[in-house]
Coordinates of C-alpha atoms in Angstrom, one line a residue:
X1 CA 0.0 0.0 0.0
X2 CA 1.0 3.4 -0.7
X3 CA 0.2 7.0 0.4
X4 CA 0.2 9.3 -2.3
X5 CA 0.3 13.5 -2.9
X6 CA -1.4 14.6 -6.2
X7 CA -1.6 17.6 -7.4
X8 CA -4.8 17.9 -10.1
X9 CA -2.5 18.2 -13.2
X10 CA -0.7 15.2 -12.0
X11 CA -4.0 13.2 -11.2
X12 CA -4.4 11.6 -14.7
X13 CA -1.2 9.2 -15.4
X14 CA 0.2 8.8 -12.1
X15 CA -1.5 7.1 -10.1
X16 CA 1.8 4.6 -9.4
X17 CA 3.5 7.5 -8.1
X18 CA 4.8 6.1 -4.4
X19 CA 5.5 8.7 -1.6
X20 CA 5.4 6.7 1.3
X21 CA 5.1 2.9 2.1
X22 CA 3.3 1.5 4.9
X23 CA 2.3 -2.2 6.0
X24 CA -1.0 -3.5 7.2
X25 CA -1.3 -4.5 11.4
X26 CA -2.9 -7.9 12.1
X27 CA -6.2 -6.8 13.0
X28 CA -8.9 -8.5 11.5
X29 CA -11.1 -7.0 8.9
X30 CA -13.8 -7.1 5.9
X31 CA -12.1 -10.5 4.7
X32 CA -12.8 -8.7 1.1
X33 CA -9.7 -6.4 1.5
X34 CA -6.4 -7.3 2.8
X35 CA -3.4 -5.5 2.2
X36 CA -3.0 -7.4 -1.2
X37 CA -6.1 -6.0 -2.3
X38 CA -6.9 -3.1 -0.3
X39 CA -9.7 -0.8 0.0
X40 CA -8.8 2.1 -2.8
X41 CA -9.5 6.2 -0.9
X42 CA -9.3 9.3 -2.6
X43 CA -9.1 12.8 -0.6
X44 CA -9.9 15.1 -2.8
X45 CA -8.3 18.4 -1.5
X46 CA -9.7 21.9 -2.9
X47 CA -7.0 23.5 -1.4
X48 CA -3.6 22.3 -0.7
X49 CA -2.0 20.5 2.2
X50 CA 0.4 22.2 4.1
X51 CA -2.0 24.6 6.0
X52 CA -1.4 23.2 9.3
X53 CA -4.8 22.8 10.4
X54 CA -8.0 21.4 8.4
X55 CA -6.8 19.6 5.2
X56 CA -3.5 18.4 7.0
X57 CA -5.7 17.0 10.0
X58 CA -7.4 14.8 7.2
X59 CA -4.8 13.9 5.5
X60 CA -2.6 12.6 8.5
X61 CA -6.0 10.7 9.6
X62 CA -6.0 9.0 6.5
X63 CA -2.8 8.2 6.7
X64 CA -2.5 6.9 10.0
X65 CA -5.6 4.5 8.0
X66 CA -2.6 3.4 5.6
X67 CA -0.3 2.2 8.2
X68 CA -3.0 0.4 10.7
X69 CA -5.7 -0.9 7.7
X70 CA -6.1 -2.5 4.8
X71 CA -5.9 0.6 3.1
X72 CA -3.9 2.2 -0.2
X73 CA -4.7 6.0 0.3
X74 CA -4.2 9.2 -2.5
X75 CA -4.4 12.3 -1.7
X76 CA -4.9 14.5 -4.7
X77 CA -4.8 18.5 -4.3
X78 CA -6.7 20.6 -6.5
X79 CA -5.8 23.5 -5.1
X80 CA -7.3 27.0 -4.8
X81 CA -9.0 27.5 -8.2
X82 CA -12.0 27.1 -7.9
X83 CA -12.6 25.8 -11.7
X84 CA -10.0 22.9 -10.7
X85 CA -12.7 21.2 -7.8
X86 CA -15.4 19.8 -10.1
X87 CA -12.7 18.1 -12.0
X88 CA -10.7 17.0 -9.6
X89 CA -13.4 15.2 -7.9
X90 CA -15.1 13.7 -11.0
X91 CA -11.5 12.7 -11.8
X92 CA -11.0 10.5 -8.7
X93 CA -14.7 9.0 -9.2
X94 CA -13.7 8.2 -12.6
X95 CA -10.8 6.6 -11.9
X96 CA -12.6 3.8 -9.7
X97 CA -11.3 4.5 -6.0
X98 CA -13.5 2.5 -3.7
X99 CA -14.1 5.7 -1.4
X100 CA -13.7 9.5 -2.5
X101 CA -13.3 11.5 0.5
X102 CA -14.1 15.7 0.2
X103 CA -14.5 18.3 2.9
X104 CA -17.3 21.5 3.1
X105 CA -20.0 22.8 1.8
X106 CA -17.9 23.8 -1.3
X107 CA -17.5 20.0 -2.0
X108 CA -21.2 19.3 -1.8
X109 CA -22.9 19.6 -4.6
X110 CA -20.5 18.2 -6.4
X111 CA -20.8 15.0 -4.6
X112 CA -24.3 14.9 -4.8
X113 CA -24.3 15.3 -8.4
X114 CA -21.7 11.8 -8.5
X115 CA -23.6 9.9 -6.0
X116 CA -26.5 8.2 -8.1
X117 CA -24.4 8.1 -11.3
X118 CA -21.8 5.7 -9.0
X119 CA -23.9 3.5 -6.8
X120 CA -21.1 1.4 -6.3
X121 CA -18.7 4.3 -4.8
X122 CA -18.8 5.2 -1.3
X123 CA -18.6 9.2 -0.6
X124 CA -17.9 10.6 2.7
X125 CA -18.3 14.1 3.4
X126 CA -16.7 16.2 6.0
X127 CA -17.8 19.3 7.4
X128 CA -21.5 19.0 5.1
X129 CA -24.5 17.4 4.4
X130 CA -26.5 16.5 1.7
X131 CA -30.0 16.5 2.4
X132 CA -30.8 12.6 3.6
X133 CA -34.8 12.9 3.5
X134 CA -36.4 10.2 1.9
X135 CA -33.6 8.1 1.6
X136 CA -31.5 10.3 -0.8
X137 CA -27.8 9.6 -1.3
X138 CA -27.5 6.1 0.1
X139 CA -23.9 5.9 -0.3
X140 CA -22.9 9.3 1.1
X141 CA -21.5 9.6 5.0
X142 CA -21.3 13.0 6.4
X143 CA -19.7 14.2 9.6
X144 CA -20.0 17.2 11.1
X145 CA -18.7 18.5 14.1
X146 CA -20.6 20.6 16.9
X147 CA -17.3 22.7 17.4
X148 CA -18.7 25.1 19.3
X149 CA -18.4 23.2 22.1
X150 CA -15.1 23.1 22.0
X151 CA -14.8 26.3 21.4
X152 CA -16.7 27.6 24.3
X153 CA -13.9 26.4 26.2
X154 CA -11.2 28.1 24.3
X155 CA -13.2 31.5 24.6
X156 CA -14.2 31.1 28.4
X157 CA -10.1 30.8 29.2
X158 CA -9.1 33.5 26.6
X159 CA -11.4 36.0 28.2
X160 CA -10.0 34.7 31.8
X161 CA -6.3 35.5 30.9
X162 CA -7.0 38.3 28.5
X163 CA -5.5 41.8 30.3
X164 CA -7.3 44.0 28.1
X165 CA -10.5 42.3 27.8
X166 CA -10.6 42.8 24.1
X167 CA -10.6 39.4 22.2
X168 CA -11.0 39.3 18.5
X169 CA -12.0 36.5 15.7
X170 CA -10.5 36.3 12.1
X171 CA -13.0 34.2 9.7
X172 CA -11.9 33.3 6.8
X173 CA -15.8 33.1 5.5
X174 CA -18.9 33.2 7.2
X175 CA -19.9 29.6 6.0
X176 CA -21.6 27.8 8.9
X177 CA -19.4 25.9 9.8
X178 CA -17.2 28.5 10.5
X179 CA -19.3 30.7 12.3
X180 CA -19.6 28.1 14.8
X181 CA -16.1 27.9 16.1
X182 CA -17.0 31.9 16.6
X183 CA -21.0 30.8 18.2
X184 CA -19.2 29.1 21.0
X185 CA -16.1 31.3 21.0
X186 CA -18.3 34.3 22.2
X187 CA -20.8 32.5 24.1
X188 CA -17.7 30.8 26.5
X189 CA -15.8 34.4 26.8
X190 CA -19.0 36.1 27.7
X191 CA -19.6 33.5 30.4
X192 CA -16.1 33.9 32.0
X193 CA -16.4 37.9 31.5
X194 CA -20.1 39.6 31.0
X195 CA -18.3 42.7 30.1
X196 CA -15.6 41.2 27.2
X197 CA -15.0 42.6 24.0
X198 CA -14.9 40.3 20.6
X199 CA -13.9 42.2 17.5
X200 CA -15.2 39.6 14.2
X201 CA -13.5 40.3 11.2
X202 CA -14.2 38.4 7.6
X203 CA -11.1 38.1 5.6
X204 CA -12.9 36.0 2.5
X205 CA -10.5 34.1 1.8
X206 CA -8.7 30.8 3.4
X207 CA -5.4 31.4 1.5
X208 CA -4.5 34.3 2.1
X209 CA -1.1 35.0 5.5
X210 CA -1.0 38.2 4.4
X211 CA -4.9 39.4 4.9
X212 CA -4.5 37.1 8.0
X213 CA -1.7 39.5 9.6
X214 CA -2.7 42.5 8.4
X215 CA -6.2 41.9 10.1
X216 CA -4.8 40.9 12.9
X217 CA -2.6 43.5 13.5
X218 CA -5.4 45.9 13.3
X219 CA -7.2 44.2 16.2
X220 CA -4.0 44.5 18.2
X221 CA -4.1 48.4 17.4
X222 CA -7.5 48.6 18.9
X223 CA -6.5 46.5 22.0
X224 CA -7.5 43.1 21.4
X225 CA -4.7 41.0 23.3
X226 CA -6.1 37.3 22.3
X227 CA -6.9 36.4 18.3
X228 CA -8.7 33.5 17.3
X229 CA -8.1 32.9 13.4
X230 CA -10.8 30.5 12.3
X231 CA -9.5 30.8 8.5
X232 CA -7.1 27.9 7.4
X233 CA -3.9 29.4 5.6
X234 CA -5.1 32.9 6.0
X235 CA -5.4 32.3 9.7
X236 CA -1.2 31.8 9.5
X237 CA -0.6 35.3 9.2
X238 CA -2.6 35.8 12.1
X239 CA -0.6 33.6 13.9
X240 CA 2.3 35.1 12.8
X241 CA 1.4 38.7 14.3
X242 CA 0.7 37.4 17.2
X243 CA 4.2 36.1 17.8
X244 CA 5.6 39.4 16.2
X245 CA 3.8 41.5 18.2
X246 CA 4.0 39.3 21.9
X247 CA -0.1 38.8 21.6
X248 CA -1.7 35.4 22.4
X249 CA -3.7 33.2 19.9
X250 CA -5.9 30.8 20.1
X251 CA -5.3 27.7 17.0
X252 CA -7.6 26.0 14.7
X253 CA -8.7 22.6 14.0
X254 CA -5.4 20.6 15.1
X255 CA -3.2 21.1 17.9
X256 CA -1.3 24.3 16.1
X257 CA 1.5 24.8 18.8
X258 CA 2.5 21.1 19.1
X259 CA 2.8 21.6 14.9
X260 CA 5.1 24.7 14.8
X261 CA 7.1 23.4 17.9
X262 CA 9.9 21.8 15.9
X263 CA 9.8 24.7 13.1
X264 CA 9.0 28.1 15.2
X265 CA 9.1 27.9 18.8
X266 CA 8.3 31.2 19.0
X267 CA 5.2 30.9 17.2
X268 CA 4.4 28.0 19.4
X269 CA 4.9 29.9 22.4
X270 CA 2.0 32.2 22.0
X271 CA -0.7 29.2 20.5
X272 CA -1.9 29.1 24.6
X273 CA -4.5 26.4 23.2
X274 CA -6.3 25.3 20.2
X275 CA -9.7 24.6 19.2
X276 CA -9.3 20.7 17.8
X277 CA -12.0 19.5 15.0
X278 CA -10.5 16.2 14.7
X279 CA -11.5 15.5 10.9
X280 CA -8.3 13.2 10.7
X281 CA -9.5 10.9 13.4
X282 CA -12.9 11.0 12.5
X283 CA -11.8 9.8 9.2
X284 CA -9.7 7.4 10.3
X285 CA -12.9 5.7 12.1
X286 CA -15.0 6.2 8.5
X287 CA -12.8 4.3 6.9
X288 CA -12.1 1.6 9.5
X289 CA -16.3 1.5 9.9
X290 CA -16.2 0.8 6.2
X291 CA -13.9 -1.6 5.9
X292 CA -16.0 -3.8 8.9
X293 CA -19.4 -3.0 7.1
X294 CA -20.5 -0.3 10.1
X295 CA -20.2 2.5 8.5
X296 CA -24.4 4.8 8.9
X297 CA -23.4 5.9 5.1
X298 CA -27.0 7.6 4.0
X299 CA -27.0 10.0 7.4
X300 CA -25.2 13.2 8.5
X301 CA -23.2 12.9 11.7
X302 CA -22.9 15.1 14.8
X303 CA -20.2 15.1 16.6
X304 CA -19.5 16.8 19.7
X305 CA -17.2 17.1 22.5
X306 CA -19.0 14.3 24.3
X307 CA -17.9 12.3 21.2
X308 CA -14.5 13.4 21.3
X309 CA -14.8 14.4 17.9
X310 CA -13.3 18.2 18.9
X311 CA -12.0 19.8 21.8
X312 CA -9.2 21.8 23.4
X313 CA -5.3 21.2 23.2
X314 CA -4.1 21.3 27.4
X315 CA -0.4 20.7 26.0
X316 CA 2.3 22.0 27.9
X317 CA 1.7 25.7 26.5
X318 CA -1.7 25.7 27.8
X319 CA -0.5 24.3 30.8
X320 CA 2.4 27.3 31.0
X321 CA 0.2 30.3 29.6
X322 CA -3.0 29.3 31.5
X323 CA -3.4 29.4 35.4
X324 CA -3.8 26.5 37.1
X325 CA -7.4 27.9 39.0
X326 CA -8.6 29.1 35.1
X327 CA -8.1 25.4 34.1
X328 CA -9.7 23.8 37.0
X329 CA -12.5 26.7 35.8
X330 CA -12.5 25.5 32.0
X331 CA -12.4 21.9 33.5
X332 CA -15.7 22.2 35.2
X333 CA -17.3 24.0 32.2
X334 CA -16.2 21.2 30.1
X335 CA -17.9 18.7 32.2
X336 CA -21.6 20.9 32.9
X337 CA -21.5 20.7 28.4
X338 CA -20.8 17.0 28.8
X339 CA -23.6 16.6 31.0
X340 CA -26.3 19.3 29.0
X341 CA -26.0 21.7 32.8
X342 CA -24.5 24.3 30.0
X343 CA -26.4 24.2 26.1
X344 CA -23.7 25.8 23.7
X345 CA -25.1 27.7 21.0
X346 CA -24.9 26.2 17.8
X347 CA -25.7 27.3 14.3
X348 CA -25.7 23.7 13.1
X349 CA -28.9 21.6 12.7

């Protein structure tokens, strides 16, 4: 089995390309695939991988598949024209992958439009839905994740060690699932602090550092002393002022501190926590569900921080940044959400 990198002019004609080989554990599975004859995944990508946060969380799930299962994964990037998506994931279809794996609500319709013309294919959706009623798309899966949850808790300690009481938000759109990292965000700092200011700014754009850091930077000018960046690569240059500018930051879908550790310390060092949506892991059990025949494919999944689908990184910088009464605080809001005491808001139905 192999792990593969594709970018979309590369898709057609080199499929053999080998980045990385991996062998199959001993666990049992679907006695159809073994490691001889594995189950064949696409991720289609409309993006690319290296933003250190939502496509790179689902593409080192699926790879972590690779090296446990059955498994021969490719990951094909189609990057950030938007004319490029369509075709890239009609590509992958075509080319007969057993499962063909895209994220948002930009991926959609897309999928919907392949579903009935290949029965036989397995879709799974990340971070969407397709409308299920009256049995529609049988052999689509959708996960979602109810990250404001999570995100409550990363708002309630930001507003707890903010000196300023000014916190601001960088979206990179205002697509629902975005908005609820921010829905929780607010909802958690305003509990900690009634009086707390959150700044939201839109940047439009999820690949764009330099819109990132210059949006940030203005928030800093006006006093904000904690950013969020809910924006993929834009959210980078957010990042970025932060550590410029000695500010603290809250990061985005993986544990962003623990990734720019072994790169930028320095960036790490102001990362105090991160809000985790842990596409790669939720992936991960997709897949495995579909190898053992498990997998609910015809429903949208909700997953929240009772799931252990998302939550917050307490890593060594929280641990540092954070005081040790604010986290026995967050603690205890964290388990009144787990038992329904404390109803996050949610813009997800």
């Amino acid at each position: 089995m192999s792990f593969r990198v594709l970018n979309r002019r590369s898709v057609t004609g080199l499929l053999a390309a080998t980045l990385l080989t991996s062998v199959s554990t001993g666990a049992v599975f679907a006695q159809e695939y073994t490691k001889e004859s594995p189950l064949k995944v696409a991720l289609v990508v409309h993006g690319n991988l290296g933003d250190k946060s939502f496509f790179d969380s689902a593409a080192a799930g699926l790879k972590k598949a690779e090296e446990d299962l059955p498994v021969d994964v490719t990951v094909i990037e189609a990057g950030y024209d938007r004319g490029r998506w369509q075709p890239a994931i009609e590509d992958a279809t075509d080319q007969g992958f057993d499962v063909v794996i895209a994220g948002t609500w930009e991926m959609n319709g897309f999928m919907q439009e392949l579903s009935p013309e290949y029965p036989d294919t397995k879709f799974i959706l990340f971070d969407d839905a397709p409308d299920f009623t009256g049995g529609a798309f049988p052999n689509i899966l959708a996960i979602n994740y109810r990250v404001s949850t999570a995100a409550y808790l990363a708002g309630y300690a930001a507003a707890k060690i903010s000196t300023t009481g000014k916190l601001g938000e960088i979206l990179g759109v205002e697509g629902v699932t975005v908005v609820e990292f921010a829905l929780g965000f607010e909802q958690g700092a305003k509990a900690a602090n009634p009086d707390v200011q959150v700044t939201r700014a839109v940047a439009g754009s999820f690949d764009d550092p330099a819109k990132g850091k210059e949006l940030a930077l203005a928030q800093f000018a006006q006093g904000v002393d904690v950013v969020f960046p809910i924006a993929g690569g834009t959210g980078i240059g957010a990042l970025q002022a932060a550590r410029d500018e000695g500010k603290l930051a809250v990061g985005v879908d993986s544990d962003q501190a623990t990734i720019f550790a072994p790169t930028d310390p320095a960036q790490a060092e102001v990362i105090f926590t991160s809000v985790e949506k842990k596409v790669g892991e939720s992936l991960y059990t997709a897949i495995e569900q579909t190898l053992d025949g498990t997998a609910p494919y015809g429903t949208n999944l909700i997953l929240g921080l009772a799931d252990g689908a998302v939550g917050i990184a307490k890593n060594e910088y929280y641990k540092k940044l954070v005081p040790a009464d604010v986290q026995a605080e967050v603690d205890a809001e964290e388990a009144k959400i787990n038992s329904g005491e404390i109803v996050v808001d949610t813009g997800m139905k």
